[in-house]
Short mmCIF file of C-alpha atoms in Angstrom, two decimals:
data_model
loop_
_atom_site.label_atom_id
_atom_site.label_comp_id
_atom_site.label_asym_id
_atom_site.label_seq_id
_atom_site.Cartn_x
_atom_site.Cartn_y
_atom_site.Cartn_z
CA MET A 1 -13.53 58.21 11.97
CA ARG A 2 -17.27 57.76 11.49
CA GLN A 3 -19.66 60.53 12.25
CA SER A 4 -21.70 60.14 15.41
CA THR A 5 -25.40 59.74 14.72
CA SER A 6 -28.55 60.04 16.73
CA ALA A 7 -29.40 57.07 18.87
CA LEU A 8 -32.40 56.36 16.64
CA ALA A 9 -30.46 56.41 13.37
CA LEU A 10 -27.61 54.48 14.88
CA PHE A 11 -29.66 51.38 15.51
CA MET A 12 -31.40 51.21 12.14
CA GLY A 13 -30.92 48.09 10.05
CA ALA A 14 -32.74 45.46 8.07
CA VAL A 15 -36.15 44.26 9.17
CA ALA A 16 -35.77 41.73 11.95
CA ALA A 17 -36.52 38.13 11.00
CA PHE A 18 -36.99 36.77 14.49
CA GLN A 19 -39.69 36.64 17.12
CA CYS A 20 -39.37 36.62 20.89
CA SER A 21 -41.45 35.80 23.93
CA SER A 22 -40.62 37.33 27.31
CA PHE A 23 -41.50 35.51 30.52
CA LYS A 24 -40.61 35.02 34.14
CA THR A 25 -39.65 31.70 35.60
CA THR A 26 -39.20 30.65 39.22
CA ILE A 27 -36.14 28.63 40.15
CA THR A 28 -34.84 27.28 43.44
CA VAL A 29 -31.12 26.73 43.95
CA SER A 30 -28.91 25.30 46.67
CA ALA A 31 -25.43 26.84 46.73
CA PRO A 32 -22.81 28.28 49.07
CA PHE A 33 -22.21 31.93 49.79
CA TYR A 34 -19.19 33.41 51.52
CA GLN A 35 -19.78 35.47 54.64
CA PRO A 36 -18.32 38.98 54.24
CA ALA A 37 -15.62 39.89 56.75
CA PHE A 38 -16.37 43.57 56.11
CA ALA A 39 -19.36 45.54 57.39
CA PRO A 40 -22.11 46.75 55.04
CA PHE A 41 -21.24 50.17 53.68
CA ALA A 42 -22.74 53.15 55.47
CA ASN A 43 -21.33 55.56 52.89
CA HIS A 44 -19.06 55.80 49.87
CA TYR A 45 -16.00 56.40 52.01
CA GLN A 46 -16.28 52.83 53.26
CA SER A 47 -16.77 51.36 49.78
CA VAL A 48 -13.65 53.16 48.56
CA ALA A 49 -11.74 51.98 51.63
CA LEU A 50 -12.53 48.38 50.68
CA LEU A 51 -11.44 49.15 47.14
CA ASN A 52 -8.13 50.43 48.56
CA ALA A 53 -7.71 47.18 50.48
CA VAL A 54 -8.47 44.75 47.65
CA THR A 55 -6.25 46.57 45.13
CA ALA A 56 -3.31 47.22 47.47
CA ARG A 57 0.14 45.83 46.67
CA ASP A 58 -0.15 43.28 49.48
CA ALA A 59 -3.78 42.34 48.77
CA SER A 60 -2.87 38.77 47.80
CA THR A 61 -1.31 38.11 51.20
CA ALA A 62 -3.65 40.24 53.31
CA ALA A 63 -6.67 38.91 55.18
CA SER A 64 -9.50 37.80 52.91
CA PRO A 65 -12.57 40.05 52.71
CA PHE A 66 -14.65 36.90 53.26
CA LYS A 67 -15.02 34.29 55.96
CA GLY A 68 -16.24 30.71 55.60
CA ALA A 69 -18.90 29.48 53.21
CA VAL A 70 -22.49 28.77 54.23
CA ASN A 71 -24.89 26.76 52.09
CA VAL A 72 -28.29 28.31 51.41
CA VAL A 73 -31.44 27.38 49.53
CA GLU A 74 -32.95 30.34 47.69
CA THR A 75 -35.85 30.86 45.29
CA PHE A 76 -35.66 33.53 42.60
CA SER A 77 -37.87 35.00 39.92
CA ILE A 78 -35.84 35.18 36.71
CA SER A 79 -36.77 37.41 33.78
CA ALA A 80 -35.97 35.70 30.49
CA GLU A 81 -36.57 35.89 26.76
CA TYR A 82 -36.78 33.12 24.16
CA CYS A 83 -36.26 34.05 20.49
CA THR A 84 -36.51 32.03 17.28
CA PRO A 85 -36.22 32.73 13.56
CA THR A 86 -39.61 33.89 12.29
CA ALA A 87 -39.64 31.48 9.35
CA TYR A 88 -38.88 28.40 11.41
CA GLN A 89 -42.00 26.37 12.20
CA HIS A 90 -40.55 23.86 14.67
CA PRO A 91 -38.55 25.76 17.33
CA ALA A 92 -38.11 22.65 19.50
CA HIS A 93 -35.80 21.24 16.80
CA LEU A 94 -33.54 24.28 16.78
CA ASP A 95 -30.15 24.36 18.44
CA VAL A 96 -30.27 27.03 21.14
CA GLN A 97 -27.77 29.48 22.57
CA ILE A 98 -28.20 30.34 26.26
CA LEU A 99 -26.89 33.88 26.69
CA THR A 100 -25.44 35.16 29.98
CA HIS A 101 -24.58 38.86 30.26
CA GLY A 102 -21.73 40.41 32.21
CA LEU A 103 -21.38 43.02 34.94
CA GLY A 104 -22.97 46.38 34.26
CA PHE A 105 -25.65 45.07 31.91
CA ASP A 106 -28.88 43.11 31.84
CA LYS A 107 -30.05 40.75 29.10
CA SER A 108 -30.67 43.72 26.77
CA TYR A 109 -26.92 43.62 26.09
CA TRP A 110 -27.73 40.87 23.61
CA ARG A 111 -30.30 43.03 21.77
CA SER A 112 -28.62 46.43 21.97
CA GLY A 113 -30.60 49.03 20.07
CA GLY A 114 -33.69 46.99 19.30
CA ASP A 115 -34.86 44.41 16.81
CA SER A 116 -33.28 45.78 13.62
CA SER A 117 -30.04 47.02 15.18
CA GLY A 118 -26.68 46.02 13.79
CA TYR A 119 -25.54 45.67 17.42
CA ASN A 120 -28.10 42.96 18.09
CA TYR A 121 -26.53 39.57 18.83
CA VAL A 122 -29.91 37.82 18.99
CA ARG A 123 -30.61 38.96 15.46
CA ALA A 124 -27.30 37.49 14.24
CA ALA A 125 -27.88 34.18 16.03
CA THR A 126 -31.44 33.75 14.77
CA ASP A 127 -30.38 34.75 11.25
CA ALA A 128 -27.92 31.85 11.49
CA GLY A 129 -30.77 29.49 12.41
CA TYR A 130 -30.45 29.31 16.20
CA ALA A 131 -32.90 29.93 18.98
CA THR A 132 -31.67 32.07 21.87
CA LEU A 133 -32.54 32.04 25.55
CA SER A 134 -31.31 35.13 27.40
CA TYR A 135 -31.99 36.01 31.01
CA ASP A 136 -31.32 38.67 33.62
CA ARG A 137 -28.89 37.51 36.25
CA ILE A 138 -30.21 38.10 39.78
CA SER A 139 -30.43 41.78 40.76
CA ASN A 140 -30.40 42.81 37.08
CA GLY A 141 -33.25 43.79 34.80
CA GLY A 142 -36.51 42.16 35.82
CA SER A 143 -35.05 39.38 37.97
CA SER A 144 -35.19 39.19 41.77
CA LEU A 145 -33.33 41.88 43.68
CA VAL A 146 -31.21 40.15 46.32
CA ASP A 147 -28.77 40.98 49.10
CA PRO A 148 -25.61 42.26 47.37
CA TYR A 149 -23.27 41.25 50.19
CA THR A 150 -24.32 37.62 50.60
CA ILE A 151 -26.67 36.21 47.96
CA GLN A 152 -25.34 38.00 44.89
CA GLN A 153 -22.13 36.02 44.66
CA ALA A 154 -20.55 33.91 41.95
CA PRO A 155 -21.48 30.44 43.31
CA ILE A 156 -25.15 31.39 43.49
CA GLN A 157 -25.09 33.04 40.04
CA LEU A 158 -23.57 29.79 38.75
CA ALA A 159 -26.33 27.76 40.40
CA VAL A 160 -28.89 29.98 38.67
CA LEU A 161 -27.34 29.28 35.25
CA GLU A 162 -27.28 25.56 36.01
CA ALA A 163 -30.95 25.60 37.03
CA ILE A 164 -32.01 27.59 33.97
CA THR A 165 -30.16 25.17 31.71
CA SER A 166 -31.57 22.07 33.43
CA ASN A 167 -35.12 23.40 33.37
CA TYR A 168 -34.81 24.34 29.72
CA ARG A 169 -33.48 20.91 28.81
CA ASN A 170 -36.29 19.27 30.80
CA GLY A 171 -38.94 21.41 29.11
CA THR A 172 -40.05 22.94 32.42
CA ILE A 173 -38.69 26.47 32.18
CA HIS A 174 -41.98 27.97 30.91
CA PRO A 175 -45.06 26.81 28.96
CA SER A 176 -44.16 29.14 26.08
CA VAL A 177 -40.74 27.52 25.59
CA PRO A 178 -40.68 24.04 24.00
CA LYS A 179 -38.52 21.23 25.29
CA PRO A 180 -35.50 21.15 22.97
CA SER A 181 -34.44 18.24 20.84
CA GLY A 182 -31.43 20.07 19.41
CA LYS A 183 -28.12 21.05 20.97
CA VAL A 184 -27.72 23.54 23.80
CA PHE A 185 -24.80 25.97 23.65
CA HIS A 186 -23.74 28.61 26.15
CA VAL A 187 -22.54 32.06 25.15
CA GLY A 188 -21.31 34.42 27.83
CA HIS A 189 -19.88 37.89 28.00
CA SER A 190 -17.28 38.81 30.64
CA TYR A 191 -18.78 37.74 34.00
CA GLY A 192 -21.24 35.69 31.97
CA SER A 193 -18.24 33.94 30.43
CA ILE A 194 -16.88 33.21 33.91
CA LEU A 195 -20.18 31.52 34.73
CA SER A 196 -20.37 29.64 31.41
CA HIS A 197 -16.81 28.41 31.92
CA ALA A 198 -17.60 27.34 35.49
CA LEU A 199 -20.76 25.58 34.28
CA VAL A 200 -18.83 23.13 32.10
CA ALA A 201 -16.21 22.68 34.82
CA THR A 202 -18.96 21.78 37.30
CA ASN A 203 -21.49 19.98 35.13
CA PRO A 204 -20.08 19.35 31.64
CA SER A 205 -23.07 17.34 30.46
CA LEU A 206 -25.29 20.45 30.51
CA SER A 207 -23.64 22.08 27.48
CA ASP A 208 -22.88 21.05 23.92
CA GLY A 209 -20.37 23.86 23.44
CA ILE A 210 -19.40 27.21 24.91
CA VAL A 211 -18.42 30.59 23.51
CA LEU A 212 -16.63 32.87 25.96
CA THR A 213 -16.63 36.50 24.79
CA GLY A 214 -14.83 39.40 26.44
CA TYR A 215 -12.84 36.95 28.53
CA SER A 216 -9.55 35.29 29.33
CA THR A 217 -8.35 33.37 32.37
CA ASN A 218 -5.63 35.94 33.08
CA THR A 219 -6.73 38.18 35.96
CA THR A 220 -3.62 40.37 36.05
CA TRP A 221 -5.57 43.49 35.10
CA LEU A 222 -8.70 42.97 37.18
CA GLY A 223 -7.50 45.64 39.60
CA GLU A 224 -7.56 48.23 36.83
CA PHE A 225 -11.24 47.51 36.29
CA LEU A 226 -12.01 47.74 40.00
CA ILE A 227 -10.12 51.00 40.42
CA SER A 228 -11.81 52.57 37.41
CA THR A 229 -15.23 52.04 39.00
CA ASP A 230 -14.28 53.82 42.25
CA PHE A 231 -16.82 51.42 43.83
CA HIS A 232 -19.20 54.31 43.28
CA LEU A 233 -22.48 53.67 45.11
CA ALA A 234 -25.20 53.09 42.52
CA LYS A 235 -27.82 54.75 44.73
CA GLU A 236 -25.81 57.98 44.53
CA ASN A 237 -24.73 57.62 40.91
CA GLN A 238 -28.23 57.11 39.47
CA PRO A 239 -30.68 57.92 42.29
CA GLN A 240 -33.73 57.89 40.02
CA ARG A 241 -33.08 54.29 38.96
CA PHE A 242 -31.26 52.85 41.96
CA GLY A 243 -31.96 55.19 44.88
CA ASN A 244 -33.76 52.44 46.80
CA ARG A 245 -30.90 49.94 46.52
CA SER A 246 -28.49 48.87 49.20
CA ALA A 247 -25.09 50.55 49.33
CA GLY A 248 -23.66 47.14 48.43
CA PHE A 249 -24.50 47.84 44.79
CA VAL A 250 -21.78 49.80 43.01
CA THR A 251 -21.05 51.06 39.52
CA TRP A 252 -18.55 53.18 37.60
CA PRO A 253 -18.97 56.94 37.94
CA ASP A 254 -19.68 58.23 34.44
CA GLU A 255 -19.54 57.86 30.67
CA LEU A 256 -15.77 58.34 30.48
CA ALA A 257 -15.16 55.54 32.95
CA ASN A 258 -17.55 53.45 30.86
CA GLN A 259 -15.42 54.16 27.80
CA TYR A 260 -12.22 53.32 29.66
CA ILE A 261 -13.58 49.96 30.81
CA PHE A 262 -15.55 48.80 27.79
CA LEU A 263 -14.68 50.62 24.58
CA SER A 264 -11.78 51.16 22.18
CA TYR A 265 -11.56 54.61 20.60
CA PRO A 266 -12.24 55.51 17.81
CA HIS A 267 -14.00 52.25 17.00
CA PHE A 268 -17.40 53.09 18.49
CA ASP A 269 -20.17 55.60 18.01
CA ALA A 270 -20.65 58.16 20.77
CA ALA A 271 -24.38 57.43 20.69
CA VAL A 272 -23.66 53.81 21.60
CA LEU A 273 -21.57 54.89 24.56
CA ALA A 274 -24.35 57.22 25.72
CA TYR A 275 -26.87 54.40 25.33
CA ALA A 276 -24.70 51.99 27.33
CA GLU A 277 -24.21 54.51 30.13
CA THR A 278 -27.91 55.30 30.52
CA HIS A 279 -28.83 51.61 30.45
CA LYS A 280 -26.13 50.32 32.81
CA TYR A 281 -26.88 48.16 35.84
CA PRO A 282 -24.92 48.10 39.09
CA PHE A 283 -22.99 45.10 40.29
CA SER A 284 -22.36 43.93 43.82
CA VAL A 285 -19.02 44.12 45.57
CA SER A 286 -19.35 40.49 46.71
CA GLU A 287 -20.23 39.37 43.20
CA VAL A 288 -17.03 40.67 41.67
CA LEU A 289 -14.82 39.60 44.59
CA THR A 290 -16.08 35.98 44.54
CA GLY A 291 -15.52 35.53 40.81
CA GLY A 292 -12.44 33.46 41.51
CA VAL A 293 -14.01 30.88 43.84
CA VAL A 294 -16.02 28.99 41.20
CA PRO A 295 -14.31 25.99 39.52
CA TYR A 296 -12.35 26.50 36.30
CA ASN A 297 -10.77 23.10 35.56
CA ALA A 298 -12.96 21.80 32.73
CA ALA A 299 -10.92 18.64 32.16
CA ASN A 300 -14.08 16.56 31.60
CA PHE A 301 -15.56 18.82 28.95
CA SER A 302 -15.06 17.36 25.48
CA LYS A 303 -17.19 19.72 23.38
CA PRO A 304 -16.25 22.84 21.36
CA VAL A 305 -14.81 25.88 23.14
CA LEU A 306 -14.30 29.28 21.52
CA MET A 307 -12.68 32.10 23.46
CA ILE A 308 -13.09 35.40 21.62
CA SER A 309 -12.13 38.85 22.86
CA GLY A 310 -11.45 42.28 21.46
CA ASP A 311 -7.84 43.13 20.73
CA ALA A 312 -8.06 46.10 23.14
CA ASP A 313 -9.87 44.34 26.00
CA LEU A 314 -8.73 46.13 29.16
CA ILE A 315 -10.13 43.86 31.88
CA PHE A 316 -8.88 40.49 30.71
CA CYS A 317 -5.92 41.41 28.51
CA GLY A 318 -4.52 44.73 29.69
CA SER A 319 -5.67 46.26 26.36
CA ASP A 320 -3.74 43.75 24.21
CA CYS A 321 -5.23 40.28 23.87
CA HIS A 322 -2.64 38.85 21.47
CA GLY A 323 -1.02 35.85 23.15
CA ILE A 324 -3.33 35.99 26.18
CA LEU A 325 -6.37 33.89 25.28
CA GLU A 326 -4.31 30.78 24.53
CA GLN A 327 -3.25 30.65 28.18
CA ALA A 328 -6.63 29.07 29.00
CA ALA A 329 -5.97 25.94 26.91
CA PRO A 330 -4.74 23.76 29.83
CA LEU A 331 -8.11 24.21 31.54
CA PHE A 332 -9.85 22.60 28.54
CA PRO A 333 -7.59 19.62 27.71
CA GLY A 334 -10.44 17.57 26.27
CA ALA A 335 -12.18 20.29 24.25
CA LYS A 336 -12.83 19.39 20.63
CA PRO A 337 -11.76 21.89 19.50
CA PHE A 338 -10.38 24.67 21.69
CA GLU A 339 -10.02 27.81 19.59
CA THR A 340 -9.25 31.45 20.25
CA TYR A 341 -9.91 34.54 18.20
CA VAL A 342 -8.92 38.18 18.72
CA GLN A 343 -11.39 40.61 17.15
CA PRO A 344 -9.66 43.74 15.80
CA ASP A 345 -10.63 47.31 16.68
CA THR A 346 -12.67 46.15 19.67
CA GLY A 347 -12.62 46.69 23.43
CA HIS A 348 -14.19 44.70 26.24
CA GLY A 349 -17.81 45.52 25.32
CA MET A 350 -17.75 43.56 22.09
CA ASN A 351 -21.39 44.22 21.17
CA LEU A 352 -20.86 47.99 21.31
CA HIS A 353 -18.28 48.50 18.55
CA TYR A 354 -18.69 49.31 14.86
CA ASN A 355 -17.59 45.81 13.86
CA ALA A 356 -19.82 43.89 16.26
CA SER A 357 -21.28 42.03 13.29
CA GLY A 358 -17.81 40.62 12.57
CA THR A 359 -17.68 39.20 16.09
CA TYR A 360 -21.12 37.67 15.62
CA ALA A 361 -20.10 36.07 12.31
CA VAL A 362 -17.04 34.39 13.87
CA ILE A 363 -19.19 32.90 16.64
CA GLN A 364 -21.93 31.54 14.38
CA ARG A 365 -19.38 30.07 11.98
CA PHE A 366 -17.53 28.37 14.83
CA LEU A 367 -20.69 26.74 16.13
CA LYS A 368 -21.78 25.65 12.65
CA ASP A 369 -18.36 24.19 11.84
CA ASN A 370 -17.76 22.37 15.11
CA ALA A 371 -21.06 21.37 16.69
#
């Protein structure tokens, strides 16, 4: 087992050969949200009571925690970052990867540890000749903080990804970002993979290929993830960071729960786990419970699809992904190609393991070979 290092030494690596511009963009979306059938939480006893209900043996036949859908029009400020290889003089001609993070993170998941870190996905993608466009999903990072019971739900998060992609393709996302002439790929992690999958099921023309990391379409073990979080109120868990947030924002309780959910021992550095815990973001109860209402039948998508997960992914594979990822193939009957890959010695948080660079290499090679 490797020796744990300081957080500073851990993230050292070669000099970064990419440059980034950070910006905020305003988008307006029209999408449905589902009206909660449960009252806003007054305390953590009520959040845990809902957790009891949605993970009970009869949860699938019990009354839904949501009522009917209502369409809304909302405007958000989205914090984003556009990165390109330093040596490339014509970024508009680059193929781009639009990166969507999962629950518990913001867009920094894709640049864990800084510019020269070996855990930095943006570095790997730009080294391979791609541009990247990452963004904070609503209520994460620098993006708009919204109502966690109503607005922060899967259909609205999907609409945000669609709007970001459309604006980028149209050259209207921000003056600092050129209109692309190359291909546009989507790379997601976990909940970000749910959204990237739903994007090509809803609007297949928006993407030239998708990579779904930390993901499968088997939800058998979702309850284990929910239970491990205790639906711990974020305002109580990290009051200095989230003390002013609604009780509708929840998180997992501590570093050990973080390890249980995201990491495979002994294939990570303790400093990485500590970093992930101190940089975590809460998720909304409604967000996680509406993950199944977005469309998944991508029959009209004919571009490349790669589904890649760690062999010990707890959330989507019950800690053994062998034979699980292939189950998604019927949802992508027209994909050219549909491929799966199980990364060894890796848990759900793929960017946080010693061999993250191996994951990155598989992704870049797939896109180069098939796009």
